[in-house]
PDB file of C-alpha atoms in Angstrom:
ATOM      1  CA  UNK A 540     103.806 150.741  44.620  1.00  0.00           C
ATOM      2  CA  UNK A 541     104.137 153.080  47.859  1.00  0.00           C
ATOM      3  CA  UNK A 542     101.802 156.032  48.899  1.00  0.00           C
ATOM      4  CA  UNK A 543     101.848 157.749  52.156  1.00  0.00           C
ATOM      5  CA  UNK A 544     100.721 161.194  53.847  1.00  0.00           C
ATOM      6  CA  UNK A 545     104.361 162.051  54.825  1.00  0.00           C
ATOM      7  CA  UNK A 546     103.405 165.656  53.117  1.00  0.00           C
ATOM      8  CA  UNK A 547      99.785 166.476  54.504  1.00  0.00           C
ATOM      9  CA  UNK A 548     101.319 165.406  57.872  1.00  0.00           C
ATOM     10  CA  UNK A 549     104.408 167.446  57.286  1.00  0.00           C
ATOM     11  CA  UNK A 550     102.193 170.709  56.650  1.00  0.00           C
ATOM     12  CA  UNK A 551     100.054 169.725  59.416  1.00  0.00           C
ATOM     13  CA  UNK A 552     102.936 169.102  62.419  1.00  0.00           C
ATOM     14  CA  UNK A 553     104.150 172.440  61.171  1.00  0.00           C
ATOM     15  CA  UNK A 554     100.970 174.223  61.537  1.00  0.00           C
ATOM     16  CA  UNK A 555     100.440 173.172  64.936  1.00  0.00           C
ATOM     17  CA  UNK A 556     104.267 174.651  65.530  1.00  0.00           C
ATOM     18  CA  UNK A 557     103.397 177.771  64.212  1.00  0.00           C
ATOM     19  CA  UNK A 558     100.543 177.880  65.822  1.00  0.00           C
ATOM     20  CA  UNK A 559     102.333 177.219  69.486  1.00  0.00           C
ATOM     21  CA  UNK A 560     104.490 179.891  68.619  1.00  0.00           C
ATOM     22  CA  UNK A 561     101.781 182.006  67.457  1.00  0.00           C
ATOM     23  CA  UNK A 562     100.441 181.354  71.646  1.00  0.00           C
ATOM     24  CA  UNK A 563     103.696 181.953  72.977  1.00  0.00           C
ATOM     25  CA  UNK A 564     103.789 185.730  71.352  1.00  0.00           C
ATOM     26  CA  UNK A 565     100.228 186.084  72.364  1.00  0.00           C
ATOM     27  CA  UNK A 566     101.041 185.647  75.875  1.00  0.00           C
ATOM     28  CA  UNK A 567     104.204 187.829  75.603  1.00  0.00           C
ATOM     29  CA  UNK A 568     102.150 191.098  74.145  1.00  0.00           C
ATOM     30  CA  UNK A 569      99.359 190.471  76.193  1.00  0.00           C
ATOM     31  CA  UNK A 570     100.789 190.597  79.385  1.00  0.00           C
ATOM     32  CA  UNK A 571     102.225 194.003  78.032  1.00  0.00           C
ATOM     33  CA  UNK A 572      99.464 195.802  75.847  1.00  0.00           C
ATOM     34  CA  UNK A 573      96.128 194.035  76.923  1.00  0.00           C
ATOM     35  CA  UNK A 574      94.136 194.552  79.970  1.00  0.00           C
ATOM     36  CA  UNK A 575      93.284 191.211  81.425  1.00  0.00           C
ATOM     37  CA  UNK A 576      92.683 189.105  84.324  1.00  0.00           C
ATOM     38  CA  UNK A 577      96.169 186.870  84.538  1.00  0.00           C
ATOM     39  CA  UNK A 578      94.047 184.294  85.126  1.00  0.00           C
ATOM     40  CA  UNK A 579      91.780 184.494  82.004  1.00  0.00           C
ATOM     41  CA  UNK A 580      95.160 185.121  79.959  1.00  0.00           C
ATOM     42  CA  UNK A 581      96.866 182.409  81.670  1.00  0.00           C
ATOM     43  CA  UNK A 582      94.086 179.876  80.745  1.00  0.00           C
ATOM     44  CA  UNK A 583      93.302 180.642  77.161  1.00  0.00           C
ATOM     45  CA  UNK A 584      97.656 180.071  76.559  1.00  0.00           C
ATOM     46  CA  UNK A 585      96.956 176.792  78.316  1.00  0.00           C
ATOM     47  CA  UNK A 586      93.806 175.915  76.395  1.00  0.00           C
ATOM     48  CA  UNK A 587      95.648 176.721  73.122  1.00  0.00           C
ATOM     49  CA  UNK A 588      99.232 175.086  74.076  1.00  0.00           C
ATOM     50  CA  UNK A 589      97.763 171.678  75.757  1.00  0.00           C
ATOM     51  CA  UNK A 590      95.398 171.553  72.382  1.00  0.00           C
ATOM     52  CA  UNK A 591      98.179 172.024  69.936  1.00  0.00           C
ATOM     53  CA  UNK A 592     100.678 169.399  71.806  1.00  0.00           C
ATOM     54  CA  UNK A 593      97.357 167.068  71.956  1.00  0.00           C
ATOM     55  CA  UNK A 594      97.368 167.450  68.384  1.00  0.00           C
ATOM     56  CA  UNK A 595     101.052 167.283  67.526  1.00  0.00           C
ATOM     57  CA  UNK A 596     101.455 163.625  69.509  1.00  0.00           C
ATOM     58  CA  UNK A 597      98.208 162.613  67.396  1.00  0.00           C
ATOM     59  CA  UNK A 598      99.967 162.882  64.356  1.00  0.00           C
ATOM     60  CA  UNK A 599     100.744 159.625  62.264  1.00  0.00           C
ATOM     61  CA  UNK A 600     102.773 158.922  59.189  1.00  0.00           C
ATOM     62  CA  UNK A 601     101.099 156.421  57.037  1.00  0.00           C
ATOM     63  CA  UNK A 602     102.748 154.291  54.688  1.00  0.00           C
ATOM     64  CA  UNK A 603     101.299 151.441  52.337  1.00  0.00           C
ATOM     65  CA  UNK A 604     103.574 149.531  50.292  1.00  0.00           C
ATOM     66  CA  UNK A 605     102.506 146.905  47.939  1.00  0.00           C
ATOM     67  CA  UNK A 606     105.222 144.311  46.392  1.00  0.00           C
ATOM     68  CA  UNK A 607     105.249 141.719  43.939  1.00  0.00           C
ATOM     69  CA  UNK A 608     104.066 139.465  47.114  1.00  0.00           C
ATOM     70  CA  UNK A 609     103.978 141.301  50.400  1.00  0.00           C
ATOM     71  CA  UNK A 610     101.381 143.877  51.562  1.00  0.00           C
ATOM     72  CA  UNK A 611     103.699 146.435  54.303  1.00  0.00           C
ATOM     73  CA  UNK A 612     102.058 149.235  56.448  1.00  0.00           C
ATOM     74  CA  UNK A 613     104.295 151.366  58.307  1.00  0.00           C
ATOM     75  CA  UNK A 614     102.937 153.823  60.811  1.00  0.00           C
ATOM     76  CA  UNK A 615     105.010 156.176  63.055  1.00  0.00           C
ATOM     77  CA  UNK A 616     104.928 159.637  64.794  1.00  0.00           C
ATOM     78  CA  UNK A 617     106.445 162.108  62.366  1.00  0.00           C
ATOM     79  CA  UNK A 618     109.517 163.029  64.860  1.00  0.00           C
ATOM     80  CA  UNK A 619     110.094 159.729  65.518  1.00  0.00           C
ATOM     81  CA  UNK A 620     113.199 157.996  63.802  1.00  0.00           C
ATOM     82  CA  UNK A 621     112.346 154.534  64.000  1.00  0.00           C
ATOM     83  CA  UNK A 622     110.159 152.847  60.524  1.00  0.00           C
ATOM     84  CA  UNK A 623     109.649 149.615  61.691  1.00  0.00           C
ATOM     85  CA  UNK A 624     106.177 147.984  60.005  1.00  0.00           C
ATOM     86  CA  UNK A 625     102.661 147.633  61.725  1.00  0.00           C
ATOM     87  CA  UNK A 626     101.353 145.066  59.664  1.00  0.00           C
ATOM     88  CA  UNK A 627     103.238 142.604  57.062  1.00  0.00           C
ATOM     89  CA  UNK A 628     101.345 139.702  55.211  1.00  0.00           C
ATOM     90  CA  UNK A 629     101.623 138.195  51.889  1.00  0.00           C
ATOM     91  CA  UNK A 630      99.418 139.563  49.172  1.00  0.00           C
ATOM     92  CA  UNK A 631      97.336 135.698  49.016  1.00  0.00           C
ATOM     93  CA  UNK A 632      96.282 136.188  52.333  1.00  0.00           C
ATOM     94  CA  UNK A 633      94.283 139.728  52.528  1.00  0.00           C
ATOM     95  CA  UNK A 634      90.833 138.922  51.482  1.00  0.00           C
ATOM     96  CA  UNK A 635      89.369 142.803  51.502  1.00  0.00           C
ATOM     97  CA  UNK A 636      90.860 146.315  51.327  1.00  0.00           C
ATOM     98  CA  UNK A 637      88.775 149.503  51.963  1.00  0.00           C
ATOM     99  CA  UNK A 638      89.308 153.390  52.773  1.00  0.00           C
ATOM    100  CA  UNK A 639      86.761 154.990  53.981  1.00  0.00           C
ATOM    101  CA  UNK A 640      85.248 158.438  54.995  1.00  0.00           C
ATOM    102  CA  UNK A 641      84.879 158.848  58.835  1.00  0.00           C
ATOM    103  CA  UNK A 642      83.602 162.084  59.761  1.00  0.00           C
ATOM    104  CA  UNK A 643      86.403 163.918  60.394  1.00  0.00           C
ATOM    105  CA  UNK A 644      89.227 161.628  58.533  1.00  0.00           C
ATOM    106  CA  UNK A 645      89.684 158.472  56.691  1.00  0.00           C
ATOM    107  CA  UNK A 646      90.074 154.731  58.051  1.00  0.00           C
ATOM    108  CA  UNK A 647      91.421 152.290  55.874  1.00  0.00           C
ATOM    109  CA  UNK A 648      90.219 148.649  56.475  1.00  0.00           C
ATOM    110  CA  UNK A 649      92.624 145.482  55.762  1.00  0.00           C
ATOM    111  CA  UNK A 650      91.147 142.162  56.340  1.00  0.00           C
ATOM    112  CA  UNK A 651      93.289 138.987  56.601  1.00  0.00           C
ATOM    113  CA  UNK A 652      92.380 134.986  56.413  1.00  0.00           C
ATOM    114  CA  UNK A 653      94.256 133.556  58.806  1.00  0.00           C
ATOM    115  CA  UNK A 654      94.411 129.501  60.464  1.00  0.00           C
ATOM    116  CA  UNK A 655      91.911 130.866  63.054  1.00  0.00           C
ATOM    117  CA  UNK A 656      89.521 132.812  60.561  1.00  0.00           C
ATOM    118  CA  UNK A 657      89.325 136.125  59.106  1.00  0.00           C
ATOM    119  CA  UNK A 658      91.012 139.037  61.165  1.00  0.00           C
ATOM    120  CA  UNK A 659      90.303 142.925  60.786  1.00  0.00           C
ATOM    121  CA  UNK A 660      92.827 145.546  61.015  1.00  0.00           C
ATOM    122  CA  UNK A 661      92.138 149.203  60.813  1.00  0.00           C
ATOM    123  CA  UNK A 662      93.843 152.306  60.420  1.00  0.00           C
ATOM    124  CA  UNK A 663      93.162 156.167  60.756  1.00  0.00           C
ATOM    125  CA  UNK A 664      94.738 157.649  58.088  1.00  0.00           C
ATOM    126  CA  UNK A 665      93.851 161.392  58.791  1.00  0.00           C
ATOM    127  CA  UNK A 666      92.750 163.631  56.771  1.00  0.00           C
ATOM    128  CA  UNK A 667      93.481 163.676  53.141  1.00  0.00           C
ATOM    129  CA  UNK A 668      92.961 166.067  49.807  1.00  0.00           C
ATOM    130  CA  UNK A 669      90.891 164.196  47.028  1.00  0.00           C
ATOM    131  CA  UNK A 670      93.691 163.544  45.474  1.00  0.00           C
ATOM    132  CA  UNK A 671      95.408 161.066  48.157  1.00  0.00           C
ATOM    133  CA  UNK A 672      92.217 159.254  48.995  1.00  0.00           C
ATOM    134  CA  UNK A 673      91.994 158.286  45.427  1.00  0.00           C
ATOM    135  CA  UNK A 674      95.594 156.489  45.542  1.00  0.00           C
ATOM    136  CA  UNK A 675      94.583 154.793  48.327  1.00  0.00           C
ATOM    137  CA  UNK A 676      91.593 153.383  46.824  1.00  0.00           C
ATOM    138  CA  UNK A 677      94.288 152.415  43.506  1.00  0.00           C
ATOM    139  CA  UNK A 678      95.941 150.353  45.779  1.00  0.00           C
ATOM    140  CA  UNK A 679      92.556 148.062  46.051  1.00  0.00           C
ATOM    141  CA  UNK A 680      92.549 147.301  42.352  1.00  0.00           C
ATOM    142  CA  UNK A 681      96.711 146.801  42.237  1.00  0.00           C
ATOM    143  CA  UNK A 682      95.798 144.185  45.121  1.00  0.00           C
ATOM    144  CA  UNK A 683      93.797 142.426  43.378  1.00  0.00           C
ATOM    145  CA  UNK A 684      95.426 142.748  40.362  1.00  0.00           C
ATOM    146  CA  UNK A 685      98.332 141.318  41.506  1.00  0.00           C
ATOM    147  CA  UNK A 686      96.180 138.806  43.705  1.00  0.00           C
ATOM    148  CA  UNK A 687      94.448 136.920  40.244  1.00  0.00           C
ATOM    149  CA  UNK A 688      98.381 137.376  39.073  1.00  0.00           C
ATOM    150  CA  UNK A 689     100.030 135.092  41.350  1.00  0.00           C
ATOM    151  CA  UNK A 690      96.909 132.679  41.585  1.00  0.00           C
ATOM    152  CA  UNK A 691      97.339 132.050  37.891  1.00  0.00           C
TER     153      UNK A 691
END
């Protein structure tokens, strides 16, 4: 089973495009129709470009994939080609799973026995509809489903 945000982040990136564009035109028409100091003008298409390119190289792809044995994330920048995953670990080892509600966006918690003890990984998943969040949380009962599985 696989679920991502590939589409929220899609809309998202796209947004932020539009809305860089959106500045661009601002400036244009501005400089011709409006009556302002350059130097206001100037600094509110800075504030507005440098916050939309903040949020465009904040953007992450989330992937979880859960196999017969293997547990896969796969997180990556959106224009980025490369899918290479973050975290690979066989189903028998990952002793909790949990998404949860941050204030602004969702973390999803993965932790791991290993030799040394147990290890914590987490993840910012971003923000997602109702809908998405409740896959993610499917994915804790197929892990343990498929956990008591290959213990019998």
């Amino acid at each position: 089973m696989k679920v991502n945000n590939r589409k929220e982040i899609a809309i998202a990136m796209y947004g932020f495009f539009l809305l860089l564009i959106l500045d661009i035109l601002f400036l244009v028409f501005a400089t011709k129709f409006l009556i302002l100091d350059k130097a206001t003008l100037y600094g509110i298409f800075l504030i507005v470009f440098m916050f939309s390119i903040w949020r465009i190289t904040l953007l992450k792809t989330f992937s979880l994939e859960v196999s017969e044995h293997i547990l896969s994330v796969k997180y990556r920048h959106p224009l980025s080609a490369n899918h290479h995953p973050v975290l690979e670990v066989p189903l028998q080892k990952v002793m909790f799973y949990k998404i949860e509600r941050g204030i602004m966006n969702y973390i999803m918690t993965i932790n791991i026995n290993t030799k040394r003890g147990m290890k914590s990984f987490y993840y910012r998943l971003g923000t997602l509809p109702k809908s998405e969040a409740s896959k993610f949380n499917k994915m804790s009962d197929l892990i343990s489903y498929v956990k008591t599985e290959t213990e019998l």
